[in-house]
C-alpha cells in the first residue's frame, strides 16, 4: 500500500513533503513523487528512492506552500517514472495522488478516452485526475466530490490544482487519511509517522469524508455533501509505535491487516454475488488447451501451492503436480506446451522459484506468476501475472501474503474450472466474499485465548506437532513453519493418518498437538487419530468449525472459527496459528520481525 503526504500553509511545501515521505519509507515503495503549486504545478517523480527525488531538487526547490507527495507500491502498472504519482489531467493543472485500488478504472478510462482525455500512465489512479478535470467548473472540492461518485474500490486521495493555490482536497474511502493541525498550516498523511515531527494534533477522516483544507481552516463533508464537524485527537505514539500503527510488531500488524488484504485481493475480480472477472489478467487463450498444472514455490508460498493443488484437483480434471521449487529445478519433469506452470512467491525474487520457473518455461510451459510485488523478476519473466495485492509485508514471517495467495488460488481454481467445465462452484466464491468479516471476528473472539494458551503452554515446550487431513494438512504445515520460524520451537506437521506409522512414539504426556478439523468428510477419521493422541496423554488444541459436534473426547481445548465453505476454511484456521506463533515468540523474548538466520527475500540458492 502506498503512502500519501500533503501540505498547505506558509512554509515551503517541498522540503516538508520530502520529510514526510522519508518517514513512510519503512513501508516499502518502488517510486515516489511530489507536486508543488507555485504558480503552476511543478511535478518531480522518480522510479527509485526518496533520495533520488531529493537529488532532482538540488538546483533549488519550487517556493510554493501547497503540495502533495506519494510513495508508490505498484498495483496497476509496473514501477516506472510514468506510473509514479502524482498524476495530472490533460491540462496539467490538476494533480492527484492515490492509495488503494480503483476497481472500475478500465471502464472509466475507456469512457474518458472516448471523450477525448489523453492518458499518460498505466495506473488506475490517472482516471481520477481526468474525472476531476471533467467535472471541474470553478470549484475544485465540488469537482472531486463529483469524481468520487464514479469510483468503485478503495481510495485515499489528495488533489491540488494550480487554479486553487490555497486548497488541498482530501478524500477517504476504505483507505486511511489523517490531517495534522499546525499554526496556520495543515499537513495531510496516510500514516501517522509522516506527521509526528510537525504536530501531535490531528483529525482522522472517516470513511466517505471529503476535506477541503486551506491554510486557515478545514471543512469536512460526508458522502452526501453535508458539512460535518471534524473531531481533533492527540497523538501520543512515539515514532516507532506509529510505524507499526500502535502494534508491538509488524507481524502482529500484518496479521490484523488480513481482512483488508483479502478485500484488496478480491477487488475488481469478484463482483457482488460472486461473479468472476479474471480474464483481463489471465486471458482465455492463455489457459485454453492446458491439460496439466505444475505448482512451484518455497516455504509459506509452497504451503499455498499445496492448497491450490488440492483445490484444482477437486474443481477440475487437470493433472496437478505440486513441488518445492528447490526440488523441481533438479528433477526430471514432464512439461509440454499444454502445461500451465504456476509459480507462487510473495517477493517474486526467490532464487529457487525463479530457477524452477525458468526451467518450466524453457521446456515449453506457459508461466503464470502469483506474486505480491509488481515488477518483480517473477512478474516480469512470467507470461501472465496475478497480483495478490496484500500490500507490503515487512515482517520476515509471511502472514497476509499467504492468505492473499490462498484467496488468489481460489479465484484461479474457479476460473480454470469455468474454462474446463463451463461452470464453477458459486458457493466457493460467495463464501470468499464473507472471509474478511469472518477473519475480523476471529480477532475479536479468539485472540485473548490464544495469547493465554501460547504464553502459558506453548512458550515452555520444546516439541510440538500439527495435525490435519486433506486441506487441513496444508494449513498444519503452515502453522508449524510459523512456530519454528519465529518462536524457535521444534514443530512437525503430519497428515493425521500417518501418526500411527511411527511418529506416535513421540507422543508423551503433555506434548502439545495442534489439530485442525474443518473438512466434514474427514472429521470422523481425524477424531479417531486424535483419540490415539489422547490415549497417550498428549495435549490436543483443536481448531474446528462444526458447532454441533462434541469434541470433548478428542481435545483438551477447542477453538471454533466461523463456519465457511470447507474449501475456504484454511483462510480462517491459519489466523489462530499465526497468533499462536506470534504470542509464543513474544513470551520467549524472540525478535519477532527479524527472526534469526532468515531473510525476507531469499535470493540465493
Ligand atoms: C515465510 O514465513 C517465510 N519467511 C518463507 O518461507 C518464505 O515464504 C519463502 O522464503 C518464500 O518466499 P517468497 O514467497 O518471497 O518466494
Coordinates of C-alpha atoms and ligand atoms in Angstrom, one line a residue:
X1 CA 0.0 0.0 0.0
X2 CA 1.3 3.4 -0.9
X3 CA 2.0 6.5 1.2
X4 CA 0.4 10.0 0.9
X5 CA 1.6 13.3 2.3
X6 CA 0.2 16.9 1.7
X7 CA 0.9 20.4 3.0
X8 CA -0.9 23.7 2.8
X9 CA 0.4 26.7 4.8
X10 CA 3.0 29.4 4.6
X11 CA 6.3 27.4 4.6
X12 CA 8.0 25.9 1.6
X13 CA 6.0 22.7 0.9
X14 CA 8.7 20.7 -1.0
X15 CA 11.1 20.1 2.0
X16 CA 8.1 19.2 4.3
X17 CA 6.7 16.8 1.7
X18 CA 10.1 15.1 1.3
X19 CA 10.5 14.9 5.1
X20 CA 7.0 13.2 5.4
X21 CA 7.8 10.8 2.6
X22 CA 11.0 9.7 4.3
X23 CA 9.0 8.8 7.4
X24 CA 7.0 6.5 5.2
X25 CA 10.0 4.7 3.6
X26 CA 9.8 1.8 6.1
X27 CA 6.6 0.7 4.4
X28 CA 8.4 -0.2 1.2
X29 CA 7.9 1.5 -2.2
X30 CA 9.1 1.4 -5.7
X31 CA 8.8 5.0 -6.9
X32 CA 8.0 8.4 -5.4
X33 CA 6.9 11.9 -6.4
X34 CA 5.7 15.3 -5.3
X35 CA 3.6 18.2 -6.9
X36 CA 4.0 21.8 -5.7
X37 CA 1.8 24.7 -6.8
X38 CA 3.7 27.9 -7.5
X39 CA 2.0 29.4 -9.5
X40 CA 1.9 26.4 -11.9
X41 CA 2.1 22.8 -11.0
X42 CA 5.7 21.6 -10.6
X43 CA 5.9 17.8 -10.6
X44 CA 9.0 15.8 -9.6
X45 CA 8.9 12.0 -9.9
X46 CA 11.4 9.1 -9.8
X47 CA 11.4 5.4 -10.1
X48 CA 13.6 5.0 -7.1
X49 CA 14.3 6.2 -3.6
X50 CA 13.3 9.5 -1.9
X51 CA 17.0 10.3 -2.0
X52 CA 16.8 10.3 -5.9
X53 CA 13.8 12.6 -5.7
X54 CA 15.7 14.9 -3.4
X55 CA 18.6 14.9 -5.9
X56 CA 16.2 16.3 -8.5
X57 CA 15.7 19.3 -6.3
X58 CA 19.3 20.2 -5.7
X59 CA 19.1 23.1 -8.1
X60 CA 16.5 24.7 -5.9
X61 CA 13.1 23.8 -4.7
X62 CA 10.0 25.5 -6.0
X63 CA 8.9 28.0 -3.3
X64 CA 5.2 27.1 -3.3
X65 CA 3.5 26.4 0.0
X66 CA 0.9 23.9 -1.3
X67 CA 1.8 20.4 -2.3
X68 CA 1.2 16.7 -2.3
X69 CA 3.6 13.7 -2.3
X70 CA 3.5 10.0 -2.7
X71 CA 5.4 6.8 -2.3
X72 CA 4.1 4.1 -4.7
X73 CA 3.9 0.4 -4.2
X74 CA 2.8 -0.7 -7.6
X75 CA -0.6 -2.4 -8.1
X76 CA -1.7 -1.4 -11.6
X77 CA 1.2 -0.8 -14.0
X78 CA 4.8 -1.6 -13.4
X79 CA 7.1 0.6 -11.3
X80 CA 8.2 3.4 -13.7
X81 CA 8.5 7.1 -13.9
X82 CA 5.3 7.3 -15.9
X83 CA 3.4 5.3 -13.4
X84 CA 4.8 7.2 -10.3
X85 CA 2.3 9.6 -8.7
X86 CA 1.2 12.5 -8.9
X87 CA -0.9 12.0 -12.0
X88 CA -2.2 15.0 -13.9
X89 CA -5.2 15.8 -16.0
X90 CA -4.9 16.7 -19.7
X91 CA -4.4 20.4 -19.0
X92 CA -1.6 19.8 -16.4
X93 CA -3.4 21.9 -13.8
X94 CA -4.8 19.2 -11.6
X95 CA -2.6 16.7 -9.7
X96 CA -3.7 13.6 -7.8
X97 CA -2.0 11.1 -5.5
X98 CA -3.9 7.9 -4.5
X99 CA -3.7 4.9 -2.2
X100 CA -5.8 1.8 -2.8
X101 CA -7.3 0.3 -5.9
X102 CA -9.9 1.8 -8.3
X103 CA -11.8 -1.4 -9.3
X104 CA -13.7 0.1 -12.3
X105 CA -10.8 2.0 -13.7
X106 CA -10.7 0.2 -17.1
X107 CA -14.3 1.1 -17.9
X108 CA -13.8 4.7 -16.7
X109 CA -10.6 5.0 -18.7
X110 CA -12.3 3.8 -21.9
X111 CA -15.2 6.2 -21.4
X112 CA -12.8 9.2 -20.6
X113 CA -10.6 8.3 -23.7
X114 CA -13.8 8.3 -25.7
X115 CA -14.5 11.8 -24.5
X116 CA -11.0 12.9 -25.6
X117 CA -8.9 12.6 -22.4
X118 CA -5.3 11.6 -23.1
X119 CA -3.8 9.1 -20.6
X120 CA 0.0 9.0 -19.9
X121 CA 0.3 6.1 -17.5
X122 CA -0.9 2.5 -17.0
X123 CA -2.3 3.3 -13.5
X124 CA -5.8 3.1 -12.1
X125 CA -5.2 6.5 -10.4
X126 CA -5.0 8.5 -13.6
X127 CA -8.7 8.2 -14.1
X128 CA -9.2 10.3 -11.0
X129 CA -7.3 13.3 -12.4
X130 CA -9.3 13.2 -15.6
X131 CA -12.6 12.8 -13.8
X132 CA -11.8 15.8 -11.7
X133 CA -11.0 17.7 -14.9
X134 CA -14.2 16.6 -16.4
X135 CA -16.3 17.8 -13.5
X136 CA -14.4 21.0 -12.8
X137 CA -16.5 24.1 -13.1
X138 CA -14.6 26.5 -10.9
X139 CA -14.9 24.7 -7.6
X140 CA -12.2 22.0 -7.0
X141 CA -13.8 20.5 -4.0
X142 CA -17.1 20.0 -5.9
X143 CA -15.3 18.5 -8.8
X144 CA -13.6 16.0 -6.6
X145 CA -16.9 15.2 -4.9
X146 CA -18.5 14.5 -8.3
X147 CA -15.5 12.5 -9.4
X148 CA -15.6 10.1 -6.5
X149 CA -19.2 9.2 -7.1
X150 CA -17.9 7.4 -10.2
X151 CA -15.3 5.4 -8.4
X152 CA -15.6 1.8 -7.1
X153 CA -13.0 0.3 -4.9
X154 CA -10.8 1.7 -2.1
X155 CA -9.1 5.0 -2.2
X156 CA -7.5 7.8 -0.2
X157 CA -6.9 10.8 -2.5
X158 CA -5.1 14.1 -2.2
X159 CA -5.8 16.6 -5.0
X160 CA -4.4 20.0 -5.8
X161 CA -4.8 22.4 -8.7
X162 CA -2.8 25.4 -9.9
X163 CA -6.1 27.3 -10.1
X164 CA -6.5 27.0 -6.3
X165 CA -3.2 27.9 -4.7
X166 CA -4.6 27.7 -1.2
X167 CA -6.6 24.5 -1.4
X168 CA -5.8 20.8 -0.7
X169 CA -8.6 18.3 -1.2
X170 CA -8.5 15.0 0.7
X171 CA -10.9 12.0 0.3
X172 CA -11.0 8.9 2.4
X173 CA -12.8 5.7 1.3
X174 CA -11.6 2.4 2.8
X175 CA -8.0 3.7 3.0
X176 CA -6.8 5.9 5.9
X177 CA -6.0 9.6 5.8
X178 CA -5.1 11.9 8.7
X179 CA -5.0 15.8 8.8
X180 CA -2.3 17.2 11.1
X181 CA -3.1 20.6 12.6
X182 CA -0.3 23.2 12.7
X183 CA -0.2 27.0 13.3
X184 CA -1.8 28.5 10.1
X185 CA -0.9 25.3 8.3
X186 CA -2.2 21.8 7.8
X187 CA -0.5 18.5 7.0
X188 CA -2.0 15.5 5.3
X189 CA -0.8 11.9 5.6
X190 CA -1.9 8.4 5.0
X191 CA 0.1 7.3 8.1
X192 CA 0.8 9.0 11.4
X193 CA 4.6 8.7 11.3
X194 CA 4.6 11.3 8.5
X195 CA 3.1 13.9 10.9
X196 CA 4.9 13.3 14.1
X197 CA 7.8 15.7 13.6
X198 CA 5.3 18.5 12.8
X199 CA 2.3 18.1 15.1
X200 CA 0.6 15.9 17.6
X201 CA -2.9 17.2 16.9
X202 CA -4.9 15.6 14.1
X203 CA -8.3 15.0 12.5
X204 CA -8.8 11.4 11.5
X205 CA -11.0 11.4 8.4
X206 CA -13.9 8.9 8.5
X207 CA -14.8 6.7 5.5
X208 CA -16.6 8.6 2.8
X209 CA -15.5 12.0 4.0
X210 CA -14.0 14.7 1.8
X211 CA -12.0 17.5 3.3
X212 CA -11.3 21.0 1.8
X213 CA -8.1 22.2 3.6
X214 CA -6.8 25.7 3.3
X215 CA -4.1 27.4 5.4
X216 CA -6.9 29.0 7.5
X217 CA -9.3 26.1 8.0
X218 CA -10.6 22.6 7.3
X219 CA -14.1 21.9 6.1
X220 CA -15.2 18.2 6.1
X221 CA -18.2 16.9 4.1
X222 CA -19.9 13.5 4.2
X223 CA -20.6 11.5 1.0
X224 CA -23.9 13.4 0.6
X225 CA -22.1 16.7 0.6
X226 CA -23.3 17.8 4.1
X227 CA -20.7 19.6 6.2
X228 CA -19.6 17.8 9.4
X229 CA -17.7 18.9 12.4
X230 CA -14.3 17.3 12.5
X231 CA -13.0 16.0 15.8
X232 CA -9.4 16.5 16.8
X233 CA -7.4 14.0 18.6
X234 CA -4.0 14.0 20.4
X235 CA -1.4 11.5 19.0
X236 CA 0.6 10.0 21.9
X237 CA 2.5 7.4 19.9
X238 CA 6.3 7.6 19.7
X239 CA 7.7 7.3 16.1
X240 CA 8.5 3.6 16.3
X241 CA 5.0 2.8 17.7
X242 CA 3.5 5.0 14.9
X243 CA 5.2 3.0 12.1
X244 CA 3.6 -0.1 13.5
X245 CA 0.3 1.7 13.9
X246 CA 0.5 1.0 17.6
X247 CA 1.1 -2.7 17.3
X248 CA 4.1 -4.1 19.1
X249 CA 5.5 -5.7 15.9
X250 CA 5.0 -5.5 12.1
X251 CA 4.0 -9.2 12.2
X252 CA 1.1 -8.5 14.5
X253 CA 0.0 -5.5 12.5
X254 CA 0.2 -7.6 9.3
X255 CA -1.8 -10.5 10.9
X256 CA -4.5 -7.9 11.7
X257 CA -4.4 -6.5 8.2
X258 CA -5.6 -9.7 6.6
X259 CA -9.3 -8.7 6.3
X260 CA -8.2 -5.7 4.3
X261 CA -5.6 -7.7 2.3
X262 CA -8.3 -10.1 1.3
X263 CA -10.6 -7.3 0.3
X264 CA -7.8 -5.9 -1.9
X265 CA -7.1 -9.3 -3.5
X266 CA -10.8 -9.6 -4.4
X267 CA -11.2 -6.0 -5.5
X268 CA -12.3 -5.9 -9.1
X269 CA -12.1 -9.7 -9.5
X270 CA -15.3 -10.7 -7.8
X271 CA -18.5 -8.8 -8.2
X272 CA -21.5 -8.8 -5.8
X273 CA -22.9 -12.3 -5.6
X274 CA -19.7 -13.9 -6.8
X275 CA -19.3 -13.0 -10.5
X276 CA -15.8 -13.8 -11.5
X277 CA -13.6 -11.4 -13.5
X278 CA -10.1 -12.6 -14.2
X279 CA -9.9 -12.6 -18.0
X280 CA -8.0 -9.3 -18.1
X281 CA -5.1 -10.7 -16.1
X282 CA -5.3 -14.3 -17.4
X283 CA -6.6 -14.2 -21.0
X284 CA -8.8 -17.1 -22.1
X285 CA -6.3 -18.0 -24.8
X286 CA -3.6 -18.4 -22.3
X287 CA -5.4 -21.2 -20.4
X288 CA -7.1 -22.8 -23.4
X289 CA -6.0 -26.4 -24.1
X290 CA -4.0 -26.9 -20.9
X291 CA -4.1 -30.5 -19.6
X292 CA -1.7 -30.3 -16.7
X293 CA -0.7 -27.9 -14.0
X294 CA 2.6 -27.6 -12.1
X295 CA 2.6 -25.5 -8.9
X296 CA 6.1 -24.5 -7.7
X297 CA 7.1 -22.4 -4.7
X298 CA 9.1 -22.3 -1.5
X299 CA 8.3 -22.1 2.2
X300 CA 5.0 -20.5 3.0
X301 CA 4.2 -20.0 -0.7
X302 CA 4.7 -23.7 -1.1
X303 CA 2.0 -24.3 1.5
X304 CA -0.2 -22.1 -0.5
X305 CA 0.7 -24.2 -3.6
X306 CA -0.4 -27.3 -1.7
X307 CA -3.7 -25.7 -1.0
X308 CA -4.0 -24.6 -4.7
X309 CA -3.2 -28.1 -5.9
X310 CA -5.9 -29.6 -3.7
X311 CA -8.4 -27.1 -5.0
X312 CA -7.5 -27.7 -8.6
X313 CA -7.8 -31.4 -8.1
X314 CA -11.2 -31.0 -6.6
X315 CA -12.5 -28.5 -9.1
X316 CA -11.0 -29.5 -12.4
X317 CA -10.0 -32.6 -14.4
X318 CA -6.5 -31.3 -14.9
X319 CA -3.5 -33.3 -13.8
X320 CA -2.0 -31.4 -11.0
X321 CA 1.6 -31.7 -9.7
X322 CA 2.9 -29.6 -6.8
X323 CA 6.6 -29.4 -5.9
X324 CA 9.1 -27.4 -3.9
X325 CA 10.9 -25.1 -6.3
X326 CA 14.3 -26.2 -5.0
X327 CA 13.5 -29.9 -5.9
X328 CA 11.7 -29.1 -9.1
X329 CA 14.8 -27.5 -10.5
X330 CA 16.9 -30.6 -10.4
X331 CA 14.3 -33.3 -11.3
X332 CA 13.0 -34.8 -14.4
X333 CA 9.7 -33.0 -15.0
X334 CA 7.1 -33.8 -17.6
X335 CA 6.4 -30.5 -19.2
X336 CA 4.9 -29.7 -22.6
X337 CA 3.1 -26.9 -24.3
X338 CA -0.1 -27.9 -22.5
X339 CA 1.5 -27.4 -19.1
X340 CA 0.5 -24.4 -17.0
X341 CA 3.3 -23.8 -14.5
X342 CA 2.1 -21.6 -11.6
X343 CA 5.0 -20.0 -9.7
X344 CA 4.0 -18.6 -6.3
X345 CA 6.2 -16.1 -4.5
X346 CA 5.4 -13.2 -2.2
X347 CA 8.6 -11.3 -3.2
X348 CA 8.8 -12.6 -6.7
X349 CA 12.6 -12.7 -6.2
X350 CA 13.2 -16.1 -4.5
X351 CA 16.1 -17.7 -6.4
X352 CA 14.7 -21.3 -6.3
X353 CA 11.3 -20.3 -7.5
X354 CA 12.8 -18.2 -10.4
X355 CA 15.1 -21.2 -11.3
X356 CA 12.1 -23.6 -11.3
X357 CA 10.0 -21.2 -13.3
X358 CA 12.8 -20.7 -15.9
X359 CA 13.2 -24.5 -16.2
X360 CA 9.4 -24.9 -16.9
X361 CA 9.5 -22.1 -19.3
X362 CA 12.4 -23.4 -21.3
X363 CA 10.6 -26.8 -21.5
X364 CA 7.6 -25.1 -23.1
X365 CA 5.2 -24.5 -20.2
X366 CA 3.0 -21.4 -20.0
X367 CA 4.0 -19.5 -16.9
X368 CA 1.6 -17.8 -14.5
X369 CA 3.1 -15.9 -11.6
X370 CA 1.2 -15.3 -8.4
X371 CA 3.1 -12.6 -6.6
X372 CA 2.7 -9.7 -4.3
X373 CA 5.4 -7.4 -5.8
X374 CA 4.6 -5.7 -9.1
X375 CA 7.5 -5.5 -11.4
X376 CA 9.4 -8.3 -9.5
X377 CA 11.6 -10.6 -11.6
X378 CA 9.0 -13.3 -11.4
X379 CA 6.3 -11.0 -12.7
X380 CA 8.5 -9.7 -15.5
X381 CA 9.5 -13.1 -16.7
X382 CA 6.1 -14.8 -16.5
X383 CA 3.6 -15.0 -19.4
X384 CA 0.8 -13.8 -17.1
X385 CA 0.6 -12.4 -13.6
X386 CA -2.0 -12.5 -10.9
X387 CA -1.0 -10.0 -8.2
X388 CA -2.1 -10.8 -4.7
X389 CA -2.4 -7.1 -3.7
X390 CA -1.7 -7.8 0.0
X391 CA 0.3 -4.6 0.4
X392 CA 3.9 -4.5 1.5
X393 CA 4.8 -7.3 4.0
X394 CA 7.6 -6.1 6.3
X395 CA 7.9 -8.8 8.9
X396 CA 10.0 -11.7 7.7
X397 CA 7.3 -14.2 8.6
X398 CA 4.7 -14.2 5.9
X399 CA 1.1 -13.9 7.1
X400 CA -1.1 -11.6 5.0
X401 CA 0.7 -12.5 1.8
X402 CA -0.1 -16.2 2.5
X403 CA -3.9 -15.7 2.9
X404 CA -3.9 -13.4 -0.2
X405 CA -2.2 -16.3 -2.1
X406 CA -4.9 -18.7 -0.9
X407 CA -7.5 -16.2 -2.0
X408 CA -5.9 -15.8 -5.4
X409 CA -5.7 -19.6 -5.8
X410 CA -9.5 -19.9 -5.1
X411 CA -10.2 -17.4 -7.8
X412 CA -7.9 -19.1 -10.2
X413 CA -9.4 -22.6 -9.4
X414 CA -12.9 -21.3 -10.2
X415 CA -11.6 -19.6 -13.4
X416 CA -9.9 -22.8 -14.6
X417 CA -13.0 -24.8 -13.7
X418 CA -15.1 -22.5 -15.7
X419 CA -12.7 -23.0 -18.7
X420 CA -12.6 -26.7 -18.4
X421 CA -16.2 -27.5 -17.4
X422 CA -18.1 -24.4 -18.5
X423 CA -19.2 -23.6 -14.9
X424 CA -17.8 -23.0 -11.5
X425 CA -18.9 -23.5 -7.9
X426 CA -20.7 -20.3 -6.9
X427 CA -20.7 -21.2 -3.2
X428 CA -16.9 -21.1 -3.2
X429 CA -16.8 -17.5 -4.5
X430 CA -19.8 -16.3 -2.4
X431 CA -18.1 -17.7 0.7
X432 CA -14.9 -15.8 -0.3
X433 CA -16.7 -12.5 0.0
X434 CA -17.5 -13.3 3.6
X435 CA -14.0 -14.2 4.6
X436 CA -12.8 -10.6 5.5
X437 CA -15.5 -10.1 8.1
X438 CA -15.1 -13.7 9.4
X439 CA -11.3 -13.0 9.9
X440 CA -12.1 -9.9 11.8
X441 CA -14.4 -11.8 14.1
X442 CA -11.6 -14.3 14.9
X443 CA -9.5 -11.5 16.3
X444 CA -12.4 -10.3 18.5
X445 CA -13.4 -13.7 19.8
X446 CA -10.2 -15.8 19.9
X447 CA -7.1 -13.6 20.2
X448 CA -7.1 -13.3 24.0
X449 CA -7.5 -17.0 24.5
X450 CA -4.7 -17.9 22.0
X451 CA -2.4 -15.4 23.8
X452 CA -3.1 -17.1 27.1
X453 CA -2.5 -20.6 25.6
X454 CA 0.7 -19.5 23.9
X455 CA 2.1 -17.8 27.0
X456 CA 1.1 -20.5 29.5
X457 CA 1.6 -23.7 27.4
X458 CA 3.4 -23.4 24.2
X459 CA 6.2 -21.0 25.2
X460 CA 7.6 -23.5 27.7
X461 CA 7.8 -26.6 25.4
X462 CA 10.5 -27.8 23.0
X463 CA 8.5 -30.0 20.7
X464 CA 5.0 -29.7 19.1
X465 CA 3.0 -31.4 16.4
X466 CA 0.5 -30.1 14.0
X467 CA -2.1 -32.5 12.5
X468 CA -4.6 -32.3 9.7
X469 CA -6.1 -34.3 6.9
X470 CA -6.9 -33.2 3.4
X471 CA -6.9 -29.4 3.0
X472 CA -6.2 -29.1 6.7
X473 CA -2.8 -30.7 6.2
X474 CA -1.6 -27.8 4.1
X475 CA -2.7 -25.4 6.9
X476 CA -1.0 -27.6 9.5
X477 CA 2.3 -27.3 7.6
X478 CA 2.0 -23.5 7.6
X479 CA 1.2 -23.4 11.3
X480 CA 4.3 -25.5 12.1
X481 CA 6.5 -23.3 9.9
X482 CA 5.4 -20.1 11.7
X483 CA 6.1 -21.6 15.1
X484 CA 9.6 -22.8 14.1
X485 CA 10.5 -19.7 12.2
X486 CA 9.8 -17.0 14.9
X487 CA 9.5 -18.9 18.2
X488 CA 12.3 -21.3 17.6
X489 CA 10.3 -24.3 18.8
X490 CA 10.6 -27.6 17.0
X491 CA 7.3 -28.3 15.3
X492 CA 6.3 -31.1 12.9
X493 CA 3.3 -31.2 10.7
X494 CA 1.8 -34.5 9.8
X495 CA -1.1 -36.0 7.9
X496 CA -3.1 -37.2 10.9
X497 CA -3.4 -40.7 9.4
X498 CA 0.3 -41.0 9.3
X499 CA 0.7 -40.7 13.1
X500 CA 0.3 -44.4 13.7
X501 CA 3.1 -45.2 11.2
X502 CA 5.9 -44.1 13.5
X503 CA 5.5 -40.6 15.0
X504 CA 3.1 -41.7 17.7
X505 CA 6.2 -43.0 19.5
X506 CA 7.0 -39.3 20.3
X507 CA 3.6 -38.5 21.8
X508 CA 4.2 -38.4 25.6
X509 CA 2.2 -36.9 28.4
X510 CA 1.8 -33.1 27.9
X511 CA 3.2 -32.9 24.4
X512 CA 1.2 -30.2 22.6
X513 CA -0.6 -31.2 19.5
X514 CA -2.4 -28.6 17.4
X515 CA -5.0 -30.2 15.2
X516 CA -7.3 -28.9 12.5
X517 CA -10.8 -30.3 11.9
X518 CA -12.6 -28.4 9.2
X519 CA -13.2 -31.0 6.5
X520 CA -16.6 -32.7 7.1
X521 CA -15.8 -35.8 5.1
X522 CA -12.6 -36.4 7.1
X523 CA -13.8 -35.4 10.6
X524 CA -14.5 -38.9 12.0
X525 CA -11.1 -40.1 10.8
X526 CA -9.4 -37.2 12.3
X527 CA -11.1 -37.5 15.6
X528 CA -10.1 -41.2 15.9
X529 CA -6.5 -40.1 15.2
X530 CA -6.8 -37.6 18.0
X531 CA -8.1 -40.2 20.4
X532 CA -4.8 -42.1 19.7
X533 CA -3.0 -38.9 20.9
X534 CA -5.3 -38.5 23.9
X535 CA -4.7 -42.2 24.9
X536 CA -1.0 -41.3 25.3
X537 CA -1.9 -38.2 27.3
X538 CA -0.8 -35.8 24.5
X539 CA -2.4 -32.4 24.9
X540 CA -4.7 -31.5 22.0
X541 CA -5.6 -27.9 20.9
X542 CA -8.3 -28.4 18.3
X543 CA -9.2 -25.7 15.7
X544 CA -12.6 -26.7 14.4
X545 CA -15.7 -25.3 12.6
X546 CA -18.5 -27.6 13.5
X547 CA -20.6 -26.3 16.3
X548 CA -22.9 -29.3 16.6
X549 CA -20.1 -31.8 17.3
X550 CA -18.9 -32.9 20.7
X551 CA -15.1 -32.8 20.6
X552 CA -14.5 -33.4 24.3
X553 CA -13.1 -37.0 23.9
X554 CA -10.6 -35.8 21.3
X555 CA -9.3 -32.5 22.5
X556 CA -8.3 -30.6 25.7
X557 CA -9.1 -27.2 24.2
X558 CA -11.4 -26.4 21.2
X559 CA -11.3 -23.1 19.3
X560 CA -14.2 -22.6 16.9
X561 CA -13.7 -20.5 13.8
X562 CA -16.7 -19.1 11.9
X563 CA -18.5 -21.5 9.6
X564 CA -17.4 -21.3 6.0
X565 CA -17.4 -23.4 2.9
X566 CA -14.9 -26.2 3.8
X567 CA -12.6 -25.4 0.9
X568 CA -12.2 -21.9 2.3
X569 CA -11.5 -23.0 5.9
X570 CA -7.7 -22.6 5.5
X571 CA -8.2 -18.9 5.1
X572 CA -9.6 -18.8 8.6
X573 CA -7.8 -21.5 10.5
X574 CA -4.4 -20.1 9.8
X575 CA -5.1 -17.0 11.8
X576 CA -5.1 -18.7 15.2
X577 CA -1.9 -20.5 14.3
X578 CA -0.2 -17.2 13.2
X579 CA -1.3 -15.6 16.5
X580 CA -0.1 -18.7 18.4
X581 CA 3.4 -18.4 16.8
X582 CA 3.4 -14.7 17.4
X583 CA 2.5 -14.8 21.1
X584 CA 4.7 -17.8 21.8
X585 CA 7.6 -15.9 20.3
X586 CA 6.9 -12.8 22.3
X587 CA 6.7 -14.9 25.5
X588 CA 10.1 -16.3 24.7
X589 CA 11.5 -12.9 24.0
X590 CA 12.3 -13.6 20.4
X591 CA 12.9 -10.9 17.8
X592 CA 9.6 -11.5 16.1
X593 CA 10.0 -9.3 13.0
X594 CA 13.6 -10.3 12.3
X595 CA 14.0 -14.0 13.3
X596 CA 17.5 -15.4 13.4
X597 CA 19.1 -16.9 10.2
X598 CA 16.2 -15.8 7.9
X599 CA 15.8 -13.1 5.2
X600 CA 12.6 -11.7 3.8
X601 CA 13.7 -12.4 0.3
X602 CA 15.9 -15.5 -0.3
X603 CA 17.8 -14.5 -3.4
X604 CA 20.4 -17.2 -3.2
X605 CA 20.1 -21.0 -3.8
Ligands
LIG1 C1 7.6 -17.4 5.4 O1 7.2 -17.0 6.6 C2 9.0 -17.5 5.2 N1 9.7 -16.5 5.7 C3 9.5 -18.1 3.9 O2 9.2 -19.5 4.0 C4 9.0 -17.6 2.5 O3 7.7 -17.9 2.4 C5 9.9 -18.3 1.4 O4 11.2 -17.9 1.6 C6 9.4 -17.9 0.0 O5 9.4 -16.5 -0.2 P1 8.6 -15.9 -1.4 O6 7.2 -16.1 -1.1 O7 9.0 -14.4 -1.3 O8 9.1 -16.6 -2.6

